[in-house]
Coordinates of C-alpha atoms and ligand atoms in Angstrom, one line a residue:
X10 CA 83.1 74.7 79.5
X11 CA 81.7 73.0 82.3
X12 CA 82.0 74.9 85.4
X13 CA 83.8 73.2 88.7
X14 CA 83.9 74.0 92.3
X15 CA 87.4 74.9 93.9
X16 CA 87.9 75.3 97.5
X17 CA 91.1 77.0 98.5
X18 CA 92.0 77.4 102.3
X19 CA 95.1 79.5 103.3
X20 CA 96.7 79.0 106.7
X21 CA 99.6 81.1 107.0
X22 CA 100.3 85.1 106.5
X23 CA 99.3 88.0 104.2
X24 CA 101.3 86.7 101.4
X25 CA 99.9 83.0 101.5
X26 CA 96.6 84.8 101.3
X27 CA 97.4 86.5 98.8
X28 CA 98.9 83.6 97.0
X29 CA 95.7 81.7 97.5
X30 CA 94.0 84.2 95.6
X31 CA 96.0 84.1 92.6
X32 CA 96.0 80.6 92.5
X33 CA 91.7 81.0 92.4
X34 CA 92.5 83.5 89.4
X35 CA 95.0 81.3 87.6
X36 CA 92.1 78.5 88.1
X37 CA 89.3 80.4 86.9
X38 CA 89.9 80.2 83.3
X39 CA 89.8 76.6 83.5
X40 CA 86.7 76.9 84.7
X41 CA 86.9 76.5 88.4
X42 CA 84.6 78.7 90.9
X43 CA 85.4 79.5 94.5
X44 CA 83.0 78.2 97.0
X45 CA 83.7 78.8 101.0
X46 CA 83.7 74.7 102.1
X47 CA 85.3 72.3 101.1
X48 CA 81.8 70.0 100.3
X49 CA 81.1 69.6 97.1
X50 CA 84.2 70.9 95.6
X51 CA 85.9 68.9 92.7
X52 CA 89.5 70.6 93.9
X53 CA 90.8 71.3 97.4
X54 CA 93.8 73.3 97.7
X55 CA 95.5 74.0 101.1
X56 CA 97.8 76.5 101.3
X57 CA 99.9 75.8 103.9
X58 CA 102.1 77.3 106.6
X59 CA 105.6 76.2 108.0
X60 CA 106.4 78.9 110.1
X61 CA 105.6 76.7 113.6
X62 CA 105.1 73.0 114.3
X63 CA 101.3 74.0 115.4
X64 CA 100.6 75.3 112.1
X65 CA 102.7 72.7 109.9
X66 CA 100.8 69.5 111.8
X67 CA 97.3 71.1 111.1
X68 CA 97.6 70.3 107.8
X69 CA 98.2 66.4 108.6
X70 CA 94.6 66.3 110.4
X71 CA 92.9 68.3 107.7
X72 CA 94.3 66.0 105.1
X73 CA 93.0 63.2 107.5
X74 CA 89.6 65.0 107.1
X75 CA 90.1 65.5 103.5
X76 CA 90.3 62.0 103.1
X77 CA 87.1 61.1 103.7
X78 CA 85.3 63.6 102.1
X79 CA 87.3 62.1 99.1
X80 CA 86.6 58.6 99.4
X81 CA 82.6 59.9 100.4
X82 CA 82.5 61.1 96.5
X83 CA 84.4 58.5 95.4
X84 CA 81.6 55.9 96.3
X85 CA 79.1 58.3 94.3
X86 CA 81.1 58.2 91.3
X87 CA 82.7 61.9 92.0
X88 CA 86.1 62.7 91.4
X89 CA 87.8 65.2 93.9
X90 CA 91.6 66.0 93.6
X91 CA 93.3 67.2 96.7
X92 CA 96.4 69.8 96.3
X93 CA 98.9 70.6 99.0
X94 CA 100.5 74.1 98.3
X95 CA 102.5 76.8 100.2
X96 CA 105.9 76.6 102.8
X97 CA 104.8 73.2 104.1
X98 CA 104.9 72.1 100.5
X99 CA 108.1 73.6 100.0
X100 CA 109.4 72.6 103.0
X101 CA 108.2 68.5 102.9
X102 CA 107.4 67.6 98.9
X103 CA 107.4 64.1 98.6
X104 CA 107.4 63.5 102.8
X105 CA 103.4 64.7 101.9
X106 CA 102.3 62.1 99.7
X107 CA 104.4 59.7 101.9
X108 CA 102.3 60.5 105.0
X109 CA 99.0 61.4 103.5
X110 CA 98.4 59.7 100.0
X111 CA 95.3 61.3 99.5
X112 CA 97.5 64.0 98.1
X113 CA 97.2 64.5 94.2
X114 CA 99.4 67.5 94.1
X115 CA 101.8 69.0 96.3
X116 CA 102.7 72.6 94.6
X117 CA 105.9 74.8 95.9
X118 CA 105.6 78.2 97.2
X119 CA 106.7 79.6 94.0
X120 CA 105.1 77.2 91.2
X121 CA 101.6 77.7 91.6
X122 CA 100.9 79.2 88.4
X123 CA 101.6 75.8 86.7
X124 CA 98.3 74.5 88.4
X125 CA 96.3 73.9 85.5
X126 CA 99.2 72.2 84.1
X127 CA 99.6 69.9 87.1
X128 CA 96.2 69.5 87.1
X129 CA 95.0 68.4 84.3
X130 CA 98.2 65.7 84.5
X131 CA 96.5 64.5 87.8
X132 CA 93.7 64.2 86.1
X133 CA 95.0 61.4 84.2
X134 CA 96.0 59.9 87.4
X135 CA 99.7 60.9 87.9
X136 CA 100.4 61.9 91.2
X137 CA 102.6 65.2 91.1
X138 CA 105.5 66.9 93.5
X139 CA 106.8 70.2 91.9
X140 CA 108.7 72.1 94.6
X141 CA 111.7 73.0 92.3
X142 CA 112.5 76.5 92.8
X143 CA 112.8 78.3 88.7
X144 CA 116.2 79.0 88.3
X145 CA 114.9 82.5 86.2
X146 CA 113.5 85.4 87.7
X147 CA 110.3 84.5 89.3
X148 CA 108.8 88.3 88.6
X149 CA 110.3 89.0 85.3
X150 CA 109.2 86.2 83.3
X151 CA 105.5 85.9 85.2
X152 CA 103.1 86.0 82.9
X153 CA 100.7 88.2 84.1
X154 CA 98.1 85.7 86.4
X155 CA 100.5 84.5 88.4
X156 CA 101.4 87.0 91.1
X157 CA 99.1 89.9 89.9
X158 CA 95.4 90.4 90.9
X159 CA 93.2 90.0 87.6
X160 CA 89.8 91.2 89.7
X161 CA 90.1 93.4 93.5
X162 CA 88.0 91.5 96.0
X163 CA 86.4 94.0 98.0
X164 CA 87.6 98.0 98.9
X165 CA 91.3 96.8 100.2
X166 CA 94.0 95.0 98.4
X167 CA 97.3 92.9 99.4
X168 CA 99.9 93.5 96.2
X169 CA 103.2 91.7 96.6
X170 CA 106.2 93.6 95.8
X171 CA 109.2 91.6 96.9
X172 CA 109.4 87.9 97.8
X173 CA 111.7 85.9 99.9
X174 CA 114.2 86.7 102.5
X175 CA 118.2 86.7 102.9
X176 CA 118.5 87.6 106.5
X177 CA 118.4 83.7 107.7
X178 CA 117.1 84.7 111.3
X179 CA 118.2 81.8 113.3
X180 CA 114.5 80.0 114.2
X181 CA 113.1 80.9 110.8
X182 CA 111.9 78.5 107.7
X183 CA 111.3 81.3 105.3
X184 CA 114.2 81.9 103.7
X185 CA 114.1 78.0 103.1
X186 CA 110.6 77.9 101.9
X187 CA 110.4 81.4 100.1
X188 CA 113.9 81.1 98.8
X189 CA 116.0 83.9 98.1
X190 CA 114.9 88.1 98.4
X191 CA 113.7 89.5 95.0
X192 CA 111.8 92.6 94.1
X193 CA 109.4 93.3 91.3
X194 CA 109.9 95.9 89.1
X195 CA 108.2 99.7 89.7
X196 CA 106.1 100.1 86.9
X197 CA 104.9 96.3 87.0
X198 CA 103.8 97.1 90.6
X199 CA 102.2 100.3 88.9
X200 CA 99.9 98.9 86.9
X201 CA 98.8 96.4 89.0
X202 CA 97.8 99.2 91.9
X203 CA 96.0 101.1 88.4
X204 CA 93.9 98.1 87.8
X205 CA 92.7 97.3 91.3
X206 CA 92.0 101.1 91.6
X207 CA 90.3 100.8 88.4
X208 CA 88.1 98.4 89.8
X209 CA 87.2 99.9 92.8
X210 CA 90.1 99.3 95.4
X211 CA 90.7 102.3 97.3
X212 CA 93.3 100.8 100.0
X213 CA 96.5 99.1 98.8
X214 CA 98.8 97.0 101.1
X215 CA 102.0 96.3 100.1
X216 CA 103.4 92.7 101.4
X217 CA 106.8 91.2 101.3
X218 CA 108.5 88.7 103.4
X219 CA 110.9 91.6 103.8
X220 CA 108.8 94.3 102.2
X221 CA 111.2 97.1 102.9
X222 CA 114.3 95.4 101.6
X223 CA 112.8 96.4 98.4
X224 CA 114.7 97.0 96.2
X225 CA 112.9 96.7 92.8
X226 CA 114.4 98.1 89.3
X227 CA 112.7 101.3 88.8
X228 CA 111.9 103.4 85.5
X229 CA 114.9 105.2 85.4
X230 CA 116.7 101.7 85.4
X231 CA 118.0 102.2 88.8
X232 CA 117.0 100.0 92.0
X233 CA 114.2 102.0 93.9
X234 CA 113.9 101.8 97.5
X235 CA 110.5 101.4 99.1
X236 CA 109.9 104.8 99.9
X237 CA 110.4 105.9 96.6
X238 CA 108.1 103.7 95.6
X239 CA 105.3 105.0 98.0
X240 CA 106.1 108.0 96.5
X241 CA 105.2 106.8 92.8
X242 CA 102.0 104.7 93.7
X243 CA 100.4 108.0 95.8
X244 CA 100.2 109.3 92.6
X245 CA 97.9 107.2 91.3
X246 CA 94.2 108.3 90.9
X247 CA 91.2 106.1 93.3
X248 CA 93.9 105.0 96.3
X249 CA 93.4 107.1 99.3
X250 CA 95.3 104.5 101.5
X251 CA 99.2 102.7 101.1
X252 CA 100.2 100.4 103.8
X253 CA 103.0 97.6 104.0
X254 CA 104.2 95.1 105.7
X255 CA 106.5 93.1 107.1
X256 CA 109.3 95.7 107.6
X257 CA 112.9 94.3 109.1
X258 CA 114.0 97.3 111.6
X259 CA 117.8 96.8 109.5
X260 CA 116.3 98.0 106.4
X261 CA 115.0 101.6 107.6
X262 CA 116.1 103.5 104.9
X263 CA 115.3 107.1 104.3
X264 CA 113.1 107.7 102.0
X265 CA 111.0 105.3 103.5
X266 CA 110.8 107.6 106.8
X267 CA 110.9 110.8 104.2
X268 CA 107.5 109.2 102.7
X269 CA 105.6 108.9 106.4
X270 CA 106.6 112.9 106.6
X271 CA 104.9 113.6 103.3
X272 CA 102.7 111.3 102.0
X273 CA 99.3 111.7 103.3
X274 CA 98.0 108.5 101.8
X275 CA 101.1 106.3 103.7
X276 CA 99.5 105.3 106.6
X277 CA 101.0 106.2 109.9
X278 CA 101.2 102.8 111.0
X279 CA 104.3 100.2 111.3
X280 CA 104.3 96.5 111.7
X281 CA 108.6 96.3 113.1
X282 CA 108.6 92.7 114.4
X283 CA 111.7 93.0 117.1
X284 CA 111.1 89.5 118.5
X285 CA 113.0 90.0 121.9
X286 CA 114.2 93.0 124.1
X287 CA 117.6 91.3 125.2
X288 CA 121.1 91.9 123.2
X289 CA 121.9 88.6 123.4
X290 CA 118.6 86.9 122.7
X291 CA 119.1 89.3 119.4
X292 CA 122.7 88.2 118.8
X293 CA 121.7 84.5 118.9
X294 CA 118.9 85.0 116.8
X295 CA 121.0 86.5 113.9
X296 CA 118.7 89.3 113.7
X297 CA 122.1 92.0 113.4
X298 CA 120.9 94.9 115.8
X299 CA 120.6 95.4 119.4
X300 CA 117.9 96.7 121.6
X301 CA 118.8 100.1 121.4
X302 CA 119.2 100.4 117.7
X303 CA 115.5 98.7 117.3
X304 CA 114.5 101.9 119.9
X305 CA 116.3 104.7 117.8
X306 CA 114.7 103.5 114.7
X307 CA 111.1 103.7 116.7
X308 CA 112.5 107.2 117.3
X309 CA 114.0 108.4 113.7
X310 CA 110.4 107.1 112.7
X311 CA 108.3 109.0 115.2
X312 CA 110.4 112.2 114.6
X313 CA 109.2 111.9 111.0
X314 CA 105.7 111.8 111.7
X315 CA 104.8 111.8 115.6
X316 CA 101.3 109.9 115.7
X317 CA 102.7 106.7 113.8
X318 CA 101.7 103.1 115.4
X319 CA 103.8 100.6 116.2
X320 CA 103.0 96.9 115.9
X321 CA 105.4 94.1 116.6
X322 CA 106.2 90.6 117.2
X323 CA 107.4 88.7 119.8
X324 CA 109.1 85.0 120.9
X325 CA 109.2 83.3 123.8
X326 CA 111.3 80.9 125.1
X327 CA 113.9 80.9 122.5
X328 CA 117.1 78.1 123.6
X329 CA 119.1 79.9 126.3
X330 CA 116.1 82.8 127.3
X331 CA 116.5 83.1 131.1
X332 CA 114.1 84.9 132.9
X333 CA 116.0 88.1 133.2
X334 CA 116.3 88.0 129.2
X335 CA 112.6 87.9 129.1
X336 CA 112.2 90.4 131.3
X337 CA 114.0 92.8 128.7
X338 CA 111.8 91.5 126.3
X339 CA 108.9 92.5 128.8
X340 CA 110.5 96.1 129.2
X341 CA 110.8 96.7 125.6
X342 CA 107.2 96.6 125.2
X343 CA 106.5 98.7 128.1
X344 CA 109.2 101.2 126.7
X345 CA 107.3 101.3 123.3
X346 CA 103.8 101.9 123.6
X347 CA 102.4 99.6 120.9
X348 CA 99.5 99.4 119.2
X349 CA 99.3 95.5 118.9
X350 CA 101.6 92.9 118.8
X351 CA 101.5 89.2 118.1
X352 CA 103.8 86.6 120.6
X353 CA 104.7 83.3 120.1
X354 CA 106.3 80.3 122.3
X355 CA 109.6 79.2 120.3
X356 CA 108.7 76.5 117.9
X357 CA 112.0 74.5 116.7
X358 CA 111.9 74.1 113.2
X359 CA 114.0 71.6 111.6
X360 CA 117.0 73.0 109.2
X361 CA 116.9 75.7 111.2
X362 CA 120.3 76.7 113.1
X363 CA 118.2 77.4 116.8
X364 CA 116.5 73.6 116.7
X365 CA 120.1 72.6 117.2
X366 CA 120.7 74.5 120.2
X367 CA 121.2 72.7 123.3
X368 CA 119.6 74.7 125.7
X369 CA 116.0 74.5 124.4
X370 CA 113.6 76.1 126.9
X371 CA 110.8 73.5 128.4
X372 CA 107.0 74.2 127.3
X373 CA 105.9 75.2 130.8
X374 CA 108.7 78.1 130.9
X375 CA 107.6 79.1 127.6
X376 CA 104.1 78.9 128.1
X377 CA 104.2 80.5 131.5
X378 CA 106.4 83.4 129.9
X379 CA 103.7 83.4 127.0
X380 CA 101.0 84.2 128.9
X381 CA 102.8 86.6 131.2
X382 CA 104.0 88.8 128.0
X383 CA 100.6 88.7 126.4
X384 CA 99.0 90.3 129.7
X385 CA 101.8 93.4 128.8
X386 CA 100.5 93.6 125.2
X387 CA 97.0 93.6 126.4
X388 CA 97.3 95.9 128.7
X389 CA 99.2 98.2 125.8
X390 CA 96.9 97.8 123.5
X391 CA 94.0 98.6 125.7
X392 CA 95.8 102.1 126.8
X393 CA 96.6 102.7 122.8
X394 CA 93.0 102.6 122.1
X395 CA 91.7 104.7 125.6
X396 CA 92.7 107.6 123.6
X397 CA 91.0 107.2 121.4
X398 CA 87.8 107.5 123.6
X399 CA 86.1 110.6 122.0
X400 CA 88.7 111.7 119.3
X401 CA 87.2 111.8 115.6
X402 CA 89.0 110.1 113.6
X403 CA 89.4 109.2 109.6
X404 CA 88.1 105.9 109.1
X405 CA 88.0 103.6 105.8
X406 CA 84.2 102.2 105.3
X407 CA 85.3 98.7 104.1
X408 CA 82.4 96.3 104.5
X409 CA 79.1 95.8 106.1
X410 CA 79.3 94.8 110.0
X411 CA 77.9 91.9 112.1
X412 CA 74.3 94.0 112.5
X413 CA 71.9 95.3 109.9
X414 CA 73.1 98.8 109.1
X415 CA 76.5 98.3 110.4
X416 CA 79.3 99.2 108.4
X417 CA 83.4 97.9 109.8
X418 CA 85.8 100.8 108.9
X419 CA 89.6 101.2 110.0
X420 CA 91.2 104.2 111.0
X421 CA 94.7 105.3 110.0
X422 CA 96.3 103.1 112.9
X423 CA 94.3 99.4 111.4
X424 CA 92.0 99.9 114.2
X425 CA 88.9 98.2 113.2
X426 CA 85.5 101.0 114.0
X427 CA 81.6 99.9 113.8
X428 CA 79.3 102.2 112.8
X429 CA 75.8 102.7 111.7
X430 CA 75.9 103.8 108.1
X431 CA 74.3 102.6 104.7
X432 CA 75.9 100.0 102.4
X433 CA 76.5 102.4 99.6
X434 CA 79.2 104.4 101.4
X435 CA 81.5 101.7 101.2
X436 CA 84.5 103.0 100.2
X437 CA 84.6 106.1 101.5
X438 CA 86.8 107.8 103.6
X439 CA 84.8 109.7 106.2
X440 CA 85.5 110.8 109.8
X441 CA 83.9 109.4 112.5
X442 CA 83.9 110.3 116.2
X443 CA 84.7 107.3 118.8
X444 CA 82.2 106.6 121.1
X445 CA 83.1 103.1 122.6
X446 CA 86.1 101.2 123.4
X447 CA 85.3 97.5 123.0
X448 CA 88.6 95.0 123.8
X449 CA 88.4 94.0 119.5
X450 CA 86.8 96.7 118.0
X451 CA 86.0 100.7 118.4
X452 CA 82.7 101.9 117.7
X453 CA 82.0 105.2 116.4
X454 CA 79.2 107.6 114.8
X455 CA 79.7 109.2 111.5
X456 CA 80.6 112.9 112.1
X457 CA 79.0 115.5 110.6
X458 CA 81.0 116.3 107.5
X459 CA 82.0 119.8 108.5
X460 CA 83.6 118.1 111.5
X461 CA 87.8 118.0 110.8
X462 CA 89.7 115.0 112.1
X463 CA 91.9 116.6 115.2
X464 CA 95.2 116.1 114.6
X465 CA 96.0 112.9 117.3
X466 CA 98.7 113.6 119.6
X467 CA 100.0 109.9 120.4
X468 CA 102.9 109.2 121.4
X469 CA 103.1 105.3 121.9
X470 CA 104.6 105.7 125.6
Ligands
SAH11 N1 109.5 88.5 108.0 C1 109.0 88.8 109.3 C2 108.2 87.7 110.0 C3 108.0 86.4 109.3 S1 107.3 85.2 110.3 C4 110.1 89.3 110.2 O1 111.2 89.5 109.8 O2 109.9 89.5 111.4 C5 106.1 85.9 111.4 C6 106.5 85.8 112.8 O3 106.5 84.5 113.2 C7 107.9 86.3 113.2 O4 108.0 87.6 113.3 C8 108.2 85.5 114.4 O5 107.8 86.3 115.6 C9 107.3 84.3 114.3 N2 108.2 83.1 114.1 C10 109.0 82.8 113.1 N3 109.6 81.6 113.3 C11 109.2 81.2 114.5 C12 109.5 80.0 115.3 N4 110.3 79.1 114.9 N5 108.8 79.9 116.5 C13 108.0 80.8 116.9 N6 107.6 81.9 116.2 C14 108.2 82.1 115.0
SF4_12 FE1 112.3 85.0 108.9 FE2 114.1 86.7 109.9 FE3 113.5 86.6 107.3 FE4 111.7 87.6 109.0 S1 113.7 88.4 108.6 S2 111.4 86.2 107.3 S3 112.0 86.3 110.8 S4 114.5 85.0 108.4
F3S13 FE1 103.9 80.7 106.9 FE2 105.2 80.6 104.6 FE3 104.0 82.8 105.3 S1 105.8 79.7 106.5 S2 104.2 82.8 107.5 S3 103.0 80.9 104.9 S4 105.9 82.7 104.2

């Protein structure tokens, strides 16, 4: 079989990543490699994002771009077939080919495993839209390639476990481009996490959409929650580190916080996106808790295990956010402590229920407020990592680093840690003793091995 080039660019989160992958593996029998530009490829998949305007119109200039390149090997007698997958796709269908005809395929977020399908029909010059949602069970009936890693790329690894989300938060797309909430079964999930530790993973991130509304059918034929099944996957032999994400501060369940109290291997760190500090702002945005719930379950989680990390995200400017409600939202991250946390200006989607709203806030409110909040987080996140300053810490040795004889490792709380060390201890789980606070990155010097991590006393606030 003749070997072709594919170039797959993801714009959007850990689970459009991820997707992107497995649409490389679905590819790869076919005979398609991976190469990192989009030059000289004879397939260019972008896997889009819907989740603001910003992101969604990217994708119109790239195709512009695309276009070129396209008509370029057209001239020299080289075919390249341009494929538009991910939210956007699911979101737009046919509205893509309409505004950018370059387009061969436009693939829905859950169809992608019928690429060499679609492909091979484009091939014969049909110009395809599939952005049907199956009406079956999107994990049950996968056949293996579609959402499951068939080789690890590198020391960590993104598995999905549950897809899709019913909470219908007022400004958000996903639950119209991801569809409906479902979970994959326990033991599916299980030998996935085998094989990537097989082949050399040793940190595993769960990802969801709503990763802790899991709720996937377990052994015992009953629904497991997702702390039961942290507990099932630290059993298995190579993974040293479990991490998740995105968590929705309404589905906190127990065992979940039981699993950050005894499972070494759960990493003490949470990403709880809270979005705004004001009851109102919360109300309106259909997220179903207040303020002071969001704060009790930061609490019931640090009472479990006190050095966890908190991450979050944030919006600005959503219709009706006075400056007092900001200031909540201002407050809340000062009450906190957090490690990190993204923000983002209020981007009216259409379909959504808060594009309707009347009283929209103007760009320069939302930009102002923007820029004001991300001076809190900075701040924050600089005083999270001061104390680190000297502490010795567990770190993850994931790849090499930007110098010669670097390695990047992260510690328990996703900080990312330079230090001089060879190549072949990728992998490996060693302490290291911060020396350096940069405003990206920690650097650190491997500690003598008789040297114990201290136990870290942080408290976020
Ligand atoms: N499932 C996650 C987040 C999904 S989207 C959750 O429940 O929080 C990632 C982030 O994008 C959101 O947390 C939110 O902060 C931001 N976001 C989503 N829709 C947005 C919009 N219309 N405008 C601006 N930011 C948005
Ligand atoms: Fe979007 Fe809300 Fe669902 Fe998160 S919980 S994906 S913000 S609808
Ligand atoms: Fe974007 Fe879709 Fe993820 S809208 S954030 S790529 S679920």
């Amino acid at each position: 079989m003749s070997t072709r080039k594919l170039y797959v660019k993801s714009f959007g989160c850990q689970m459009n990543v991820y997707d992107s992958h497995r649409m490389a593996d679905t590819l790869a029998p076919a005979g398609f490699t991976e190469i990192a530009q989009p030059a000289g490829a004879d397939l260019i998949v972008l896997n889009t994002c819907n989740i603001r305007e910003k992101a969604a119109e990217k994708i119109y200039s790239e195709l512009g771009r695309l276009r070129v390149l396209k008509e370029e090997a057209q001239a020299k007698g080289r075919r390249v077939l341009i494929a538009v997958a991910g939210c956007v796709a699911q979101a737009e269908g046919e509205e893509i080919v309409r505004r950018a005809p370059a387009v061969d395929i436009v693939v829905g977020s859950q169809n992608y495993h019928q690429l060499p399908v679609l492909l091979s029909r484009a091939e014969q010059g049909e110009q395809i839209v599939d952005t049907e949602f199956p009406l079956d069970d999107r994990f049950a009936t996968m056949p293996g390639a579609r959402r499951e890693a068939t080789r690890a790329r590198g020391i960590s690894a993104f598995v999905t476990v549950q897809e899709g989300c019913d909470k219908f938060c007022t400004f958000c797309v996903v639950p119209y481009t991801r569809g409906v909430e479902t979970s994959r079964p326990v033991e599916q999930i299980a030998r996935e996490v085998e094989r990537l530790a097989d082949a050399g993973v040793r940190e595993i991130t769960l990802i969801g959409q709503n990763v802790n509304a899991y709720h996937g059918e377990g052994p015992d034929g009953r629904e497991w929650p997702l702390g039961k099944l942290m507990y099932r996957l630290a059993e298995i032999a190579g993974i040293a580190r479990l991490r998740y994400t995105t968590s929705h501060p309404l589905d906190l369940e127990p065992s979940l916080i039981d699993a950050h109290r005894d499972l070494p291997a759960l990493m003490p760190y949470v990403h709880l996106p809270v979005q705004s500090g004001n009851d109102r702002i919360l109300a309106a945005m259909n997220r179903r808790h207040t303020r002071a719930q969001y704060l009790a379950a930061i609490d019931r989680l640090r009472a479990a295990r006190s050095d966890l990390a908190f991450t979050s995200d944030f919006i600005v400017g959503f219709p009706g956010e006075t400056e007092a409600e900001f200031g909540d939202t201002v407050s809340l991250v000062e009450d906190v402590g957090f490690a990190a946390a993204y923000s983002f200006m209020y981007s009216p989607r259409p379909g959504t229920p808060a594009a309707e709203m009347t009283e929209q806030v103007p760009e320069d409110v939302k930009s102002e407020r923007l820029q004001r909040l991300q001076a809190v987080i900075n701040r924050e996140l600089a005083r999270y990592n001061a104390q680190f300053l000297g502490r010795t810490v567990e770190i993850l040795l994931e790849k090499p680093g930007k110098l010669a004889g670097q390695l990047v490792g992260r510690t328990p709380y996703l900080q990312a840690v330079q230090v001089m060390a060879p190549a072949a201890r990728i992998g490996e789980v060693v302490p290291a003793t911060i020396t350096e606070i940069g405003r990206y990155t920690l650097f650190g010097a491997l500690a003598t091995p008789e040297t114990e991590p201290q136990q870290l006393a942080i408290a976020g606030a």
